[in-house]
Amino acid sequence: MSDRRNDSLQSTGSTLTSCSSEHSSELYEGAIKPATESIEKSDTSLQDLVDAAEKIIKEKFTPDPRSTYAYTKGRKKTSVQLDQVMIAMLACAEECGGEKGKRYVASAVIACSQEEDVVGALEALGTTWLTHFLFVFKTGRGHSSQPSDEPSEVLVRDGYKCVLTGFQDITHPNIDANILVVDLGVAHILRRAIGEFNPDHKSKSFKSAATTFDILVNFTHLPVKTLQDLRDQLDDASNGMTLEMNAHDGFDNFRWCLKRTETEHVYELKIFNDVGILKKPANNRVSFEDHSNQFPLDYTDKERSPVKLPDPCFIAIHAAIAGILHMSGAGKFFDELLDDYRDDEGKVPAVRSWSELEALMGEQLMREAIIQGFQSVDVY
């Protein structure tokens, strides 16, 4: 009977590639990160760094099987190319992190070439970027809810309208009969999961969050010094915008993003997948301005305090991540991976980090093994 149970365990098992996320992040923190910082400070020009990084990826990493990060569950297999993740990171870094962000990415790749096992280091770097950076932007799904007693300051700032479609919220004080009325919500531009962590500095959650924070700051050059600083900004009005449900889902899932234009607080709509976009804005442009003074407090003429507009840096980060996810195929990989762990209601797991996803995988594997084990017992 034990042999049959082992067969059941193997047939229902789910596995990731041998280079684990935890091992990769340890190599990143211990060896790759210090070497990266040294290369960043060198006098080498940005273009020379980029050229060298692209050559390393193309000649050393792409031909090697370890450039494929694979997940297998039963007969189903999905994968993503880590070399393409690196190429996409190089291509999109400048959008949100400027030349410094691009210099960080190129320097990190070159740092791997200084290790004895070059491909192993590249695999660890790609895995760390995939699991500790990109994945955090794809998980932690969920819409923020508005307080029942009063509208949020973001909703008021945006004039009780969806910034993409122009639809009105049902609580609009002066509803225009010619404009569709729907339930609106406030979307986080950068997800709250990025700033959620266990305060215990010895916990896996905190260590994982610290690595995520390090990559985020280096890639984007956000002006924050600590995890707590970042966390405090994520619930600020500058990290929110008003959207109707379908547009909200599309934004959360990086099906569309906003690209910076020459005009401040005016953005061009970039669509990767137009599913759920019920109405496109005029001239394909989305503009932000503070409408809060059009809606006096209570029934007085007292003006509201100004509400901060969406931070251009946050919008640029979302756009860069969207570009990486689509260009590299990482977005599709994450979607297929998370789909395997939907609950009975069809919801994807509310995990905040890769380590939590791995724990969920282990729990499901154990449940399936136990069920298969009992099913394999001969009944007389």
XYZ file of C-alpha atoms in Angstrom:
380
model
C 0.000 0.000 0.000
C 2.871 2.396 0.755
C 4.086 2.147 -2.850
C 0.656 3.127 -4.113
C 0.574 6.104 -1.758
C 3.937 7.272 -3.041
C 2.644 6.984 -6.601
C -0.363 9.089 -5.615
C 1.868 11.737 -4.085
C 3.989 11.966 -7.207
C 1.021 12.127 -9.550
C -0.669 14.968 -7.687
C 2.484 16.871 -6.807
C 3.278 20.397 -7.862
C 6.867 21.493 -8.289
C 8.823 24.628 -9.097
C 12.294 24.768 -10.581
C 15.219 23.647 -8.434
C 16.462 27.181 -7.833
C 14.188 28.110 -4.940
C 13.008 31.637 -4.293
C 14.517 31.644 -0.802
C 17.925 30.395 -1.969
C 17.900 32.918 -4.816
C 17.165 35.868 -2.534
C 19.944 34.777 -0.165
C 22.423 34.747 -3.060
C 21.073 38.115 -4.212
C 21.491 39.697 -0.776
C 24.822 38.052 0.013
C 26.749 38.331 -3.244
C 24.885 39.922 -6.154
C 23.666 43.038 -4.349
C 27.082 44.146 -2.982
C 28.726 43.593 -6.381
C 25.890 45.479 -8.081
C 26.400 48.512 -5.853
C 30.103 48.558 -6.684
C 29.465 48.417 -10.435
C 26.787 51.129 -10.215
C 29.327 53.507 -8.655
C 31.921 52.869 -11.355
C 32.764 55.364 -14.106
C 31.496 53.014 -16.817
C 28.905 54.701 -19.031
C 25.289 53.560 -18.947
C 25.372 52.450 -22.579
C 28.474 50.335 -21.999
C 26.813 48.699 -18.987
C 23.641 47.979 -20.959
C 25.599 46.552 -23.903
C 27.589 44.296 -21.575
C 24.462 43.136 -19.733
C 22.622 42.306 -22.956
C 25.633 40.328 -24.205
C 25.817 38.323 -20.964
C 22.116 37.494 -21.125
C 22.207 36.548 -24.809
C 25.428 34.519 -24.790
C 25.499 33.027 -21.289
C 21.927 32.751 -20.053
C 19.495 32.375 -22.947
C 21.037 29.135 -24.348
C 21.055 27.463 -20.913
C 18.012 25.426 -19.727
C 18.241 27.146 -16.345
C 16.911 30.310 -17.956
C 13.488 28.624 -17.911
C 11.547 28.937 -14.661
C 8.940 26.178 -14.725
C 5.997 25.060 -12.636
C 4.461 21.613 -12.994
C 1.230 20.331 -11.505
C 0.167 16.877 -12.606
C 0.333 16.926 -16.380
C 0.129 20.703 -16.592
C 3.296 22.715 -17.032
C 3.719 26.461 -17.310
C 6.920 28.418 -17.520
C 8.508 31.818 -18.017
C 11.880 32.722 -19.482
C 14.049 34.471 -16.900
C 16.285 35.869 -19.639
C 13.231 37.615 -21.091
C 12.389 38.987 -17.646
C 15.857 40.554 -17.557
C 15.544 41.973 -21.082
C 12.155 43.467 -20.175
C 13.525 44.924 -16.938
C 16.273 46.637 -18.954
C 13.788 47.937 -21.514
C 11.292 49.341 -19.002
C 13.511 50.571 -16.156
C 14.039 54.055 -17.531
C 10.299 54.755 -17.647
C 10.016 54.857 -13.868
C 13.576 54.883 -12.517
C 15.346 56.988 -15.105
C 18.953 56.260 -16.001
C 19.696 55.224 -12.405
C 17.054 52.498 -12.568
C 18.445 51.180 -15.838
C 21.971 51.341 -14.423
C 20.864 49.185 -11.485
C 19.406 46.473 -13.755
C 22.453 46.368 -16.033
C 24.854 46.372 -13.067
C 23.015 43.483 -11.394
C 23.331 41.353 -14.532
C 27.029 42.170 -14.851
C 27.537 41.360 -11.156
C 26.383 37.811 -11.894
C 29.160 37.411 -14.456
C 31.694 37.843 -11.649
C 30.445 34.742 -9.830
C 32.088 31.343 -10.321
C 28.775 29.882 -11.496
C 27.660 32.657 -13.827
C 24.467 30.957 -15.020
C 23.570 29.971 -11.465
C 23.905 33.597 -10.386
C 21.826 34.797 -13.349
C 19.183 32.212 -12.490
C 19.136 33.462 -8.893
C 18.862 37.097 -9.993
C 16.056 36.362 -12.453
C 14.216 34.254 -9.884
C 14.535 36.982 -7.246
C 13.226 39.649 -9.604
C 10.375 37.333 -10.635
C 9.296 36.158 -7.180
C 10.241 39.054 -4.902
C 9.434 41.964 -7.193
C 7.083 41.293 -10.101
C 4.903 38.763 -8.256
C 4.104 41.228 -5.473
C 2.499 43.523 -8.044
C 0.302 40.697 -9.358
C -0.935 39.380 -6.028
C -2.819 40.923 -3.120
C -5.840 41.499 -5.303
C -8.855 43.230 -3.888
C -10.688 46.517 -4.133
C -10.651 49.124 -1.430
C -14.024 49.908 0.027
C -15.444 53.352 0.597
C -16.579 54.356 4.107
C -20.337 54.198 4.366
C -20.700 57.507 6.211
C -18.892 59.779 3.747
C -17.235 59.596 0.321
C -13.480 59.120 0.131
C -11.346 62.161 -0.605
C -10.167 60.503 -3.842
C -13.746 60.083 -5.069
C -14.476 63.737 -4.308
C -11.195 64.881 -5.858
C -12.078 63.030 -9.073
C -15.488 64.695 -9.178
C -17.434 61.523 -8.341
C -16.484 60.211 -11.788
C -14.446 57.324 -13.174
C -11.271 58.893 -14.543
C -11.242 56.463 -17.493
C -14.876 56.212 -18.610
C -16.391 59.370 -17.127
C -19.243 57.371 -15.547
C -20.791 58.955 -12.436
C -20.920 57.439 -8.978
C -24.362 56.749 -7.527
C -23.549 59.152 -4.664
C -22.841 62.101 -6.995
C -24.583 65.149 -5.439
C -25.707 66.492 -8.833
C -26.250 63.576 -11.184
C -26.245 64.358 -14.909
C -29.044 62.388 -16.572
C -26.976 62.106 -19.766
C -24.103 60.255 -18.079
C -24.236 56.631 -16.951
C -24.505 56.146 -13.179
C -22.655 53.195 -11.601
C -20.894 52.119 -8.421
C -17.344 53.443 -8.392
C -14.381 52.427 -6.273
C -10.953 53.778 -5.446
C -8.075 51.836 -6.982
C -4.623 51.737 -5.451
C -2.079 52.626 -8.136
C 0.565 50.665 -6.242
C -0.956 47.753 -4.362
C -1.017 47.725 -0.596
C 0.592 44.262 -0.628
C 3.892 45.951 -1.500
C 3.981 47.555 1.942
C 2.509 44.719 3.998
C 4.991 42.808 6.106
C 5.467 40.997 9.404
C 7.158 43.401 11.873
C 9.227 40.499 13.225
C 12.605 41.110 11.577
C 13.453 37.412 11.839
C 10.351 36.256 9.957
C 10.411 35.097 6.332
C 7.748 37.684 5.558
C 9.894 40.584 6.740
C 13.026 39.319 4.984
C 11.047 38.849 1.780
C 9.533 42.335 2.095
C 12.983 43.817 2.715
C 14.286 42.260 -0.514
C 11.230 43.524 -2.401
C 11.777 47.001 -0.971
C 15.447 46.987 -1.983
C 14.643 46.038 -5.582
C 11.756 48.517 -5.752
C 13.868 51.441 -4.546
C 16.783 50.585 -6.841
C 14.581 49.990 -9.884
C 12.292 53.005 -9.403
C 14.336 55.324 -7.166
C 11.306 56.086 -5.037
C 12.210 58.757 -2.447
C 11.538 56.508 0.547
C 14.083 55.268 3.077
C 12.232 52.553 4.985
C 9.478 49.994 4.518
C 7.318 52.006 6.901
C 7.780 55.143 4.782
C 6.522 53.204 1.772
C 3.630 51.718 3.709
C 2.516 55.170 4.861
C 2.330 56.408 1.267
C 0.256 53.551 -0.107
C -2.996 54.718 1.515
C -2.421 58.350 0.594
C -4.684 60.073 -1.931
C -1.668 60.357 -4.233
C -1.792 56.561 -4.657
C -5.454 56.386 -5.630
C -7.833 57.076 -8.490
C -11.535 56.525 -9.034
C -12.574 53.737 -11.413
C -15.667 51.732 -12.253
C -15.469 48.011 -11.516
C -14.406 46.715 -14.958
C -11.800 49.423 -15.423
C -10.602 48.725 -11.877
C -10.133 45.021 -12.590
C -8.287 45.824 -15.798
C -5.948 48.239 -14.039
C -5.274 45.798 -11.185
C -4.468 43.077 -13.708
C -2.260 45.340 -15.846
C -4.516 45.051 -18.894
C -4.068 48.797 -19.319
C -1.883 51.543 -17.919
C -1.258 55.268 -18.214
C 1.763 56.696 -20.015
C 3.253 60.064 -19.128
C 2.886 62.927 -21.629
C 4.605 66.306 -21.881
C 1.702 67.872 -19.971
C 1.731 67.457 -16.195
C -1.025 65.175 -14.839
C -2.165 64.272 -18.360
C -1.596 60.680 -19.485
C -2.068 58.591 -22.600
C -4.051 55.378 -22.285
C -2.034 52.279 -23.186
C -4.139 49.135 -23.683
C -2.618 45.652 -23.603
C -5.976 43.845 -23.488
C -9.175 45.857 -23.931
C -11.438 43.368 -22.160
C -13.694 45.285 -19.787
C -12.934 48.792 -21.029
C -16.498 49.984 -21.518
C -15.608 53.451 -22.756
C -12.345 55.066 -23.811
C -11.555 58.675 -22.876
C -11.617 61.466 -25.439
C -8.390 61.674 -27.464
C -7.195 58.601 -25.554
C -6.065 60.923 -22.740
C -6.767 60.811 -19.000
C -6.411 64.075 -17.081
C -6.316 64.548 -13.324
C -7.409 67.660 -11.479
C -8.776 68.401 -8.037
C -12.561 68.893 -8.212
C -13.084 68.792 -4.448
C -14.005 72.474 -4.116
C -17.007 71.864 -6.375
C -18.520 69.832 -3.546
C -18.725 71.887 -0.313
C -18.539 70.175 3.051
C -21.988 69.394 4.434
C -24.377 72.105 3.307
C -22.074 75.059 3.961
C -19.928 77.048 1.596
C -16.778 75.984 3.425
C -14.087 74.907 0.999
C -12.402 71.546 1.284
C -8.669 71.246 1.752
C -6.825 70.501 -1.511
C -6.465 66.793 -2.278
C -3.206 65.551 -3.775
C -3.362 64.326 -7.367
C -2.054 60.866 -8.333
C 1.724 60.767 -7.997
C 3.309 60.642 -11.489
C 6.010 58.374 -10.056
C 3.423 55.805 -8.906
C 1.695 55.878 -12.294
C 5.045 55.429 -14.061
C 5.906 52.437 -11.860
C 2.565 50.788 -12.687
C 3.180 51.409 -16.397
C 6.707 49.983 -16.241
C 5.551 46.853 -14.409
C 2.742 46.411 -16.949
C 5.295 46.604 -19.740
C 7.580 44.039 -18.095
C 4.763 41.595 -17.359
C 3.534 41.647 -20.962
C 6.911 41.827 -22.699
C 8.431 38.952 -20.711
C 5.381 36.707 -20.416
C 5.629 36.845 -16.614
C 2.084 38.193 -16.322
C 0.649 35.182 -18.166
C 2.825 32.859 -16.061
C 1.500 34.341 -12.803
C -2.108 34.194 -14.028
C -1.818 30.516 -14.949
C -0.064 29.747 -11.683
C -2.620 31.511 -9.484
C -5.537 30.012 -11.444
C -4.484 26.581 -10.170
C -5.161 27.694 -6.611
C -8.569 29.322 -6.940
C -10.939 28.514 -4.083
C -14.456 27.057 -4.345
C -15.806 30.520 -5.200
C -13.314 30.958 -8.015
C -11.220 33.543 -6.187
C -7.445 33.566 -6.468
C -5.529 33.184 -3.191
C -4.986 36.397 -1.233
C -1.283 35.743 -0.716
C 1.009 38.707 -0.143
C 4.311 37.157 -1.144
C 5.896 34.237 -2.974
C 6.702 32.508 0.321
C 2.991 32.543 1.193
C 2.180 31.040 -2.212
C 4.746 28.283 -1.650
C 3.175 27.567 1.748
C -0.237 27.339 0.051
C 1.206 24.932 -2.526
C 2.539 22.744 0.264
C -0.804 22.683 2.064
C -2.698 21.726 -1.094
C -0.149 19.065 -1.967
C -0.536 17.542 1.490
C -4.352 17.551 1.221
C -4.245 15.921 -2.205
C -1.754 13.312 -1.026
C -3.936 12.404 1.962
C -7.049 12.139 -0.226
C -5.221 10.035 -2.810
C -3.783 7.907 -0.034
C -7.195 7.070 1.381
C -8.606 6.442 -2.089
C -5.824 3.947 -2.765
C -6.576 1.878 0.339
C -8.078 -1.506 -0.618
C -11.508 -2.033 0.900
C -12.508 -5.641 1.625
